[in-house]
XYZ file of C-alpha atoms in Angstrom:
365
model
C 14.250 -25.658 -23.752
C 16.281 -23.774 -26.088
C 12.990 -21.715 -27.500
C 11.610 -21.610 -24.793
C 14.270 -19.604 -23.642
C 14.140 -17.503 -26.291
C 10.930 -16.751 -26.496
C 10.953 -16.001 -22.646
C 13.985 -13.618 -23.974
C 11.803 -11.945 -26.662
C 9.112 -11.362 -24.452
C 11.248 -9.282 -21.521
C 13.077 -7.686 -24.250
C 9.316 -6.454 -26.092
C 8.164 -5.408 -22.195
C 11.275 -3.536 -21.957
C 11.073 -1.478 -25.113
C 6.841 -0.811 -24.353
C 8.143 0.438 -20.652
C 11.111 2.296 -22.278
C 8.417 4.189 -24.493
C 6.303 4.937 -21.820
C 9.180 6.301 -19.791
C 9.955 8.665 -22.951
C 5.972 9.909 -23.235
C 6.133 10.620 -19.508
C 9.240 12.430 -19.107
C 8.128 14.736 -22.411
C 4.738 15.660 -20.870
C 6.209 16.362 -17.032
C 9.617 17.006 -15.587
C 9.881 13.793 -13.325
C 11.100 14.094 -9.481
C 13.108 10.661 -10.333
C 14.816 8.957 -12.920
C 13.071 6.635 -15.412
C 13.280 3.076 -15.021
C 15.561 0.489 -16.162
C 14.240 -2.825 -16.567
C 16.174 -5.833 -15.479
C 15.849 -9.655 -15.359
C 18.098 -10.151 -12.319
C 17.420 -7.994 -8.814
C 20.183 -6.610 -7.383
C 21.092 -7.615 -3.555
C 20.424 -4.118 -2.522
C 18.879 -0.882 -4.714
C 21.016 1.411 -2.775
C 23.769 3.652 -3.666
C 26.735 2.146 -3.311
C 29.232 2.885 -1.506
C 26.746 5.892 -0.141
C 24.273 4.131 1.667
C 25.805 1.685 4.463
C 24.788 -1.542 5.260
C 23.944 -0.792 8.842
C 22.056 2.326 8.112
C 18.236 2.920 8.619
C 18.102 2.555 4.887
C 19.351 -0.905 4.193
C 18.077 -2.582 6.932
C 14.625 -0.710 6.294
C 15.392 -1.855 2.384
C 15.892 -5.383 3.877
C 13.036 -5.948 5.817
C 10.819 -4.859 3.195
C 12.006 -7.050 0.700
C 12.074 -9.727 2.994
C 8.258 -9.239 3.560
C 7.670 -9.424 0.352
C 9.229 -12.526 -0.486
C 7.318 -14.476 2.435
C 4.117 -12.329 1.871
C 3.972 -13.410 -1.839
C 5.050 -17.134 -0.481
C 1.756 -17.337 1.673
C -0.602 -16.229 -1.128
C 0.881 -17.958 -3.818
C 0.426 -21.454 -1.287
C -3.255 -20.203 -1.066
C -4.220 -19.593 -4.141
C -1.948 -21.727 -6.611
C -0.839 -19.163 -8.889
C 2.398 -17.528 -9.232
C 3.121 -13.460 -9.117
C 4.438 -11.997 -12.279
C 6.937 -9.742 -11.515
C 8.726 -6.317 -13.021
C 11.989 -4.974 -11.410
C 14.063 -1.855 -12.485
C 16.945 -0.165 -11.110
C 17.556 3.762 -11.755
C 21.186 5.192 -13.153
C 21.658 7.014 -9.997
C 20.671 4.387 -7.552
C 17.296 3.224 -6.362
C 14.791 0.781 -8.094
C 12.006 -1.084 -7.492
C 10.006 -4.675 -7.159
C 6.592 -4.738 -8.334
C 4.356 -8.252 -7.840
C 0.894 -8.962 -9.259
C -1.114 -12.001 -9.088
C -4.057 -11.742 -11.207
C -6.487 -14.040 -12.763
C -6.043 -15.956 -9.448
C -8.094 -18.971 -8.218
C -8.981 -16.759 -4.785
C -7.793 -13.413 -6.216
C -9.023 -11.732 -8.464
C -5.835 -9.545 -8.539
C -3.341 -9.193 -6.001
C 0.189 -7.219 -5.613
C 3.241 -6.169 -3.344
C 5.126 -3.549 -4.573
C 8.718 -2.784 -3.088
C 10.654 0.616 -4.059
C 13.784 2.532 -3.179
C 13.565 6.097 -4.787
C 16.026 8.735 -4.678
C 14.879 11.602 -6.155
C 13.915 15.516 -5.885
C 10.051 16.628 -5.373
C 8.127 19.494 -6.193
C 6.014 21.541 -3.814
C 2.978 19.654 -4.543
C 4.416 16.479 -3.613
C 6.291 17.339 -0.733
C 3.191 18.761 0.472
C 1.391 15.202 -0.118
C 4.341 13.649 1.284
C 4.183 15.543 4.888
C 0.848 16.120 5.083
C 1.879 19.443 6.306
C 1.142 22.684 5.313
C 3.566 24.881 7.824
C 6.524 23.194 5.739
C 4.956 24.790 2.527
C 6.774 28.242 3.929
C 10.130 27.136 3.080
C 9.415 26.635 -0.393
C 10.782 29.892 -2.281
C 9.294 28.781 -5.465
C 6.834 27.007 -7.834
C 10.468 25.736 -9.320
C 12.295 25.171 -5.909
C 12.632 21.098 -5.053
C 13.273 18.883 -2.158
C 15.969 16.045 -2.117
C 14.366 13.039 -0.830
C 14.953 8.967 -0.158
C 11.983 6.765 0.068
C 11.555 3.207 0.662
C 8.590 1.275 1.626
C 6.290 -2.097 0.830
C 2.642 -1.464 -0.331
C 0.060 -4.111 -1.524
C -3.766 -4.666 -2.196
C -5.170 -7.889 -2.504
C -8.799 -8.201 -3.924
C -10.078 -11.339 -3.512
C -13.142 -13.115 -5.951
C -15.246 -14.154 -3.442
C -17.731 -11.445 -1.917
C -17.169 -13.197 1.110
C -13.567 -12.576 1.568
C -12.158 -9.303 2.532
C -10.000 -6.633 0.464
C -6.883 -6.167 2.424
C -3.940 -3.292 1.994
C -0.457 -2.640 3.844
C 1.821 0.159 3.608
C 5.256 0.532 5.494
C 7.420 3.076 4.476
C 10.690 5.083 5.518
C 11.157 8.582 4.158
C 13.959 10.938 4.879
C 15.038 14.692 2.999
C 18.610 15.928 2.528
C 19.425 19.150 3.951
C 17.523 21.581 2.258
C 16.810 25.734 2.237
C 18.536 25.741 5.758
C 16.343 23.584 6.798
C 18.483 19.673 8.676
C 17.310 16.711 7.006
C 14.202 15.196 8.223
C 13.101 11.836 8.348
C 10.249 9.276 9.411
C 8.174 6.378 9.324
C 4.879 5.514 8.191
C 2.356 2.482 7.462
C -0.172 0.089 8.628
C -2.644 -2.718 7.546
C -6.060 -2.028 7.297
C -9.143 -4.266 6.011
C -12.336 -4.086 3.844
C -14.643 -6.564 3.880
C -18.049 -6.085 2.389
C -20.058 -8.118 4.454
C -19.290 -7.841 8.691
C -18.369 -10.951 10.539
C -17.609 -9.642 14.060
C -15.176 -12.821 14.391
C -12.993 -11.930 11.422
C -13.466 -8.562 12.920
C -11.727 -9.249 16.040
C -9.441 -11.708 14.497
C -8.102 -9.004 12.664
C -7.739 -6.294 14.953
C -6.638 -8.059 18.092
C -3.611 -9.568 15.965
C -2.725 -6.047 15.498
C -3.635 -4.807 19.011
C -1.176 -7.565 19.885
C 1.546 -6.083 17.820
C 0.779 -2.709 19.111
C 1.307 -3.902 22.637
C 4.496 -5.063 22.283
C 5.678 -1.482 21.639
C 3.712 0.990 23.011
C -0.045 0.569 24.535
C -0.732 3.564 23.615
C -0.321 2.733 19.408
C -3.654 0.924 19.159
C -5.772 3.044 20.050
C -4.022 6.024 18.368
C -3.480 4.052 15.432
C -6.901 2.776 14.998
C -8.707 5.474 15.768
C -6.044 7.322 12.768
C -6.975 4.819 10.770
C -10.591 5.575 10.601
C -10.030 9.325 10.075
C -7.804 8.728 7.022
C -9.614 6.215 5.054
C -12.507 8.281 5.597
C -14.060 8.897 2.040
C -15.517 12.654 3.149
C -17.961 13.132 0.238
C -19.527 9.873 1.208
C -19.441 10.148 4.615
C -17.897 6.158 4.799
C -14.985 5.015 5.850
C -13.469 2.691 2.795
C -13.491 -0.418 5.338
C -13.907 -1.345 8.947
C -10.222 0.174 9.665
C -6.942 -1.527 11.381
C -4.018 0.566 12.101
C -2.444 3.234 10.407
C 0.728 5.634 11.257
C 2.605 8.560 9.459
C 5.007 11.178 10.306
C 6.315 9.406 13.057
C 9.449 10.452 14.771
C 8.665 11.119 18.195
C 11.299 8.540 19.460
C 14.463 6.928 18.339
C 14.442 5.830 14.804
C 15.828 1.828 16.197
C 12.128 1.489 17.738
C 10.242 2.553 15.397
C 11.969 0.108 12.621
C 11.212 -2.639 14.963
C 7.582 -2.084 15.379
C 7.467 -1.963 11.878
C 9.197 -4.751 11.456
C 6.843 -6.583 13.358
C 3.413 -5.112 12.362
C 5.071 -5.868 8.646
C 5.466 -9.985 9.662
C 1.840 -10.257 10.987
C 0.291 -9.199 7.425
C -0.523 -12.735 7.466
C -1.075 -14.574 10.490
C -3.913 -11.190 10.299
C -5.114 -12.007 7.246
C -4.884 -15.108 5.680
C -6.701 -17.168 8.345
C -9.805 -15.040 7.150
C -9.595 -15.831 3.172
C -8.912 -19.367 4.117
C -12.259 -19.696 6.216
C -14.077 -17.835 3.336
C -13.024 -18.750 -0.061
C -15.066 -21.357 -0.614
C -18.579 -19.652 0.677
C -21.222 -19.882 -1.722
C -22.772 -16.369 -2.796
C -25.265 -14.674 -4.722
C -25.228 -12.465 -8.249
C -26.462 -9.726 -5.590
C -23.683 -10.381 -3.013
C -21.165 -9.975 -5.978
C -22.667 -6.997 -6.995
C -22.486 -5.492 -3.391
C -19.077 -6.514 -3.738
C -18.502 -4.256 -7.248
C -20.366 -1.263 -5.446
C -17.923 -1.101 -2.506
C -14.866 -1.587 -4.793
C -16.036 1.435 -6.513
C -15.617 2.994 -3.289
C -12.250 1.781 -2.859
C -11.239 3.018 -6.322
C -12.635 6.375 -4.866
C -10.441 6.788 -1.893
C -7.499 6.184 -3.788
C -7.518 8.300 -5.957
C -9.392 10.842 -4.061
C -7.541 10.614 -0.861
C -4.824 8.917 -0.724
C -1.564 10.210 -0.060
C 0.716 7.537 -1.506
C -1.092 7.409 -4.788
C -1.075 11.545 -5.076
C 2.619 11.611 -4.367
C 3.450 8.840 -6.413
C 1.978 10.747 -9.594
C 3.156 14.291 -8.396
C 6.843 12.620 -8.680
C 6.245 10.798 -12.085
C 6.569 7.078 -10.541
C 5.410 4.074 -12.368
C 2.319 4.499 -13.464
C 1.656 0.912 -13.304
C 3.001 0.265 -9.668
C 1.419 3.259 -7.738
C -2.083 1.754 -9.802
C -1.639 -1.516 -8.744
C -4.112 -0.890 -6.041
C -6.868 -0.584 -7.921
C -9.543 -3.774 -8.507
C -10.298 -4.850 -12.092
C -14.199 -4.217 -11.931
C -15.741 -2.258 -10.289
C -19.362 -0.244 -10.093
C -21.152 2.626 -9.680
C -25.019 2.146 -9.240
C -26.771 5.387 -9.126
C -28.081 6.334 -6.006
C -27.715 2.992 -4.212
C -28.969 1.760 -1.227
C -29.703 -1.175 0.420
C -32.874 -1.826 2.506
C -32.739 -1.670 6.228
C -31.474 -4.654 8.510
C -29.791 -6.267 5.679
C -26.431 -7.431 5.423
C -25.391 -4.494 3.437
C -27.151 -2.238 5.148
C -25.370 -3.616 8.429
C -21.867 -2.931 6.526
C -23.017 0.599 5.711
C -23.904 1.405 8.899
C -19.868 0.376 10.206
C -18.423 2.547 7.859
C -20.308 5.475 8.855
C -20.375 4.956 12.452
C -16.600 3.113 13.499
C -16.733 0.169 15.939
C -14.251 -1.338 18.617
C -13.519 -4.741 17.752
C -10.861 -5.536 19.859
């Protein structure tokens, strides 16, 4: 027990110094918009300031429900696919830190994570520009040097499964708030959703999927499925392709338009369906048999996947504008993937039938 222990010890303490290094080569190369990480074994009970943040603010209970999710997300894959998450946590001198899980080399996945982070920090233009989505706030900026205070919490994961059969599936929920800045009060607000990409379409799993959600949606506003879905498509469009990266879900952002109390609730809630959504589906599919051809199919659409992200996608762009870890904003991307020159597949097949709901969006609930 005794060596075992310390080579455990000699391991975290080796993982620390590589991450320490890495931390050193970023911070030389670009001035960061946060601190640099420091690694530790134990987690503490909140990553907040202390004594700053209170426990009944929007940011602890936001910080709690997200770590919350990902201890009973991680619960129901590891019960699925009998392996265990590695896991890296850090804390920052001036408050903040984050949780980063990955499962890979799984028996159903391939390579699977939930990431949790708290980040206090200051952003440059380009990333508070990623981080609004909105140009008109560009005109307060006075300067290429000028930077925005900022908190940030939120929960992201991807899970790519083996099987061709079962579905890639991502979440996002995420609070974001800036200090007082240029004259300008604070602003704050929430954003998210689950989406789904499967590379073959089942209209079941389809409407499995998207009426859990619609569900979700209901109990809040009857309005937020459509919106959301219909969102949803238009940002995980991949333009260049024409293709949306999978057959959508629900997606949110910027969203403030009522009191902060219901929209932590409805996130709350569409955070604790992840997976009575999902896992149902990987369940009824892991075992399908399937072709060298199907898993190719398979490597072709992850390549679009690796695409949107780091193409499109807002998270990833501000994550590397504000000098994150490298290895957590990443996380999202599959282990193989393909490019096949000028690829397509022949009319009224299976993939053909995929292609076709990626360019052309269906109802499924």
């Amino acid at each position: 027990m005794q060596s075992t222990c310390l080579t455990q010890q000699k391991a975290f303490t080796a993982s620390s110094k590589a991450s320490r290094s890495r931390a050193v080569c970023r911070a030389a190369t670009t001035q960061r918009a946060i601190e640099a990480e420091n690694y530790v074994k134990v987690v503490p009970d909140s990553l907040l300031r202390p004594g700053v943040d209170s426990k009944d603010s929007i940011r602890a209970r936001f910080e709690k429900i997200i770590r919350d999710g990902q201890d009973s997300i991680c619960k129901a894959i590891e019960e699925i696919d009998g392996t265990k998450f590695r896991q890296d946590a850090w804390t920052r001198a001036s408050g903040g830190g984050g949780i980063t899980r990955v499962m890979g080399n799984g028996n159903v996945w391939e390579k699977a994570g939930v990431n949790v982070s708290v980040v206090y920090g200051t952003m440059p233009p380009e990333a508070y520009r990623a981080a609004t989505g909105n140009p008109e706030a560009m005109k307060n900026i006075k300067g290429p040097d000028d930077r925005v205070p900022f908190f940030a919490a939120g929960i992201s994961s991807v899970m790519h499964p083996r099987n061709p059969h079962c579905p890639t599936m991502h979440f996002n929920y995420r609070y974001f708030a800036t200090d007082d800045w240029n004259g300008i009060p604070g602003q704050w607000w929430f954003g998210g959703g689950t989406d789904i990409t499967p590379c073959y379409v089942v209209p079941e799993d389809m409407k499995h999927f998207h009426s859990t959600y619609k569900k979700v949606c209901d109990r809040h506003d009857p309005e937020y499925y459509p919106k959301f879905k219909k969102w949803c498509d238009e940002y995980f469009l991949i333009k260049h392709r024409g293709e949306t990266r999978g057959l959508g879900g629900i997606f949110f952002d910027d969203h403030n338009d009522r009191p902060a109390e219901e929209i932590i609730k409805f996130s709350e809630d569409a955070l604790n369906h992840v997976v009575e959504a999902y896992c149902p589906i990987i369940k009824k599919h892991k075992n399908d048999p399937f072709t060298p051809e199907q898993k190719q199919w398979q490597q072709v659409r992850r390549g679009r996947y690796v695409e949107f992200n780091l193409v499109y996608d807002r998270g990833t762009t501000f994550g590397l504008k504000t000098g994150g870890r490298i290895e957590s904003i990443l996380m999202s991307m599959p282990e193989t993937a393909t490019w096949l020159y000028d690829h397509q597949p022949p009319a009224g097949t299976p993939e053909a039938e995929l292609l076709d709901a990626t360019r052309n969006p269906r109802n499924w609930a």
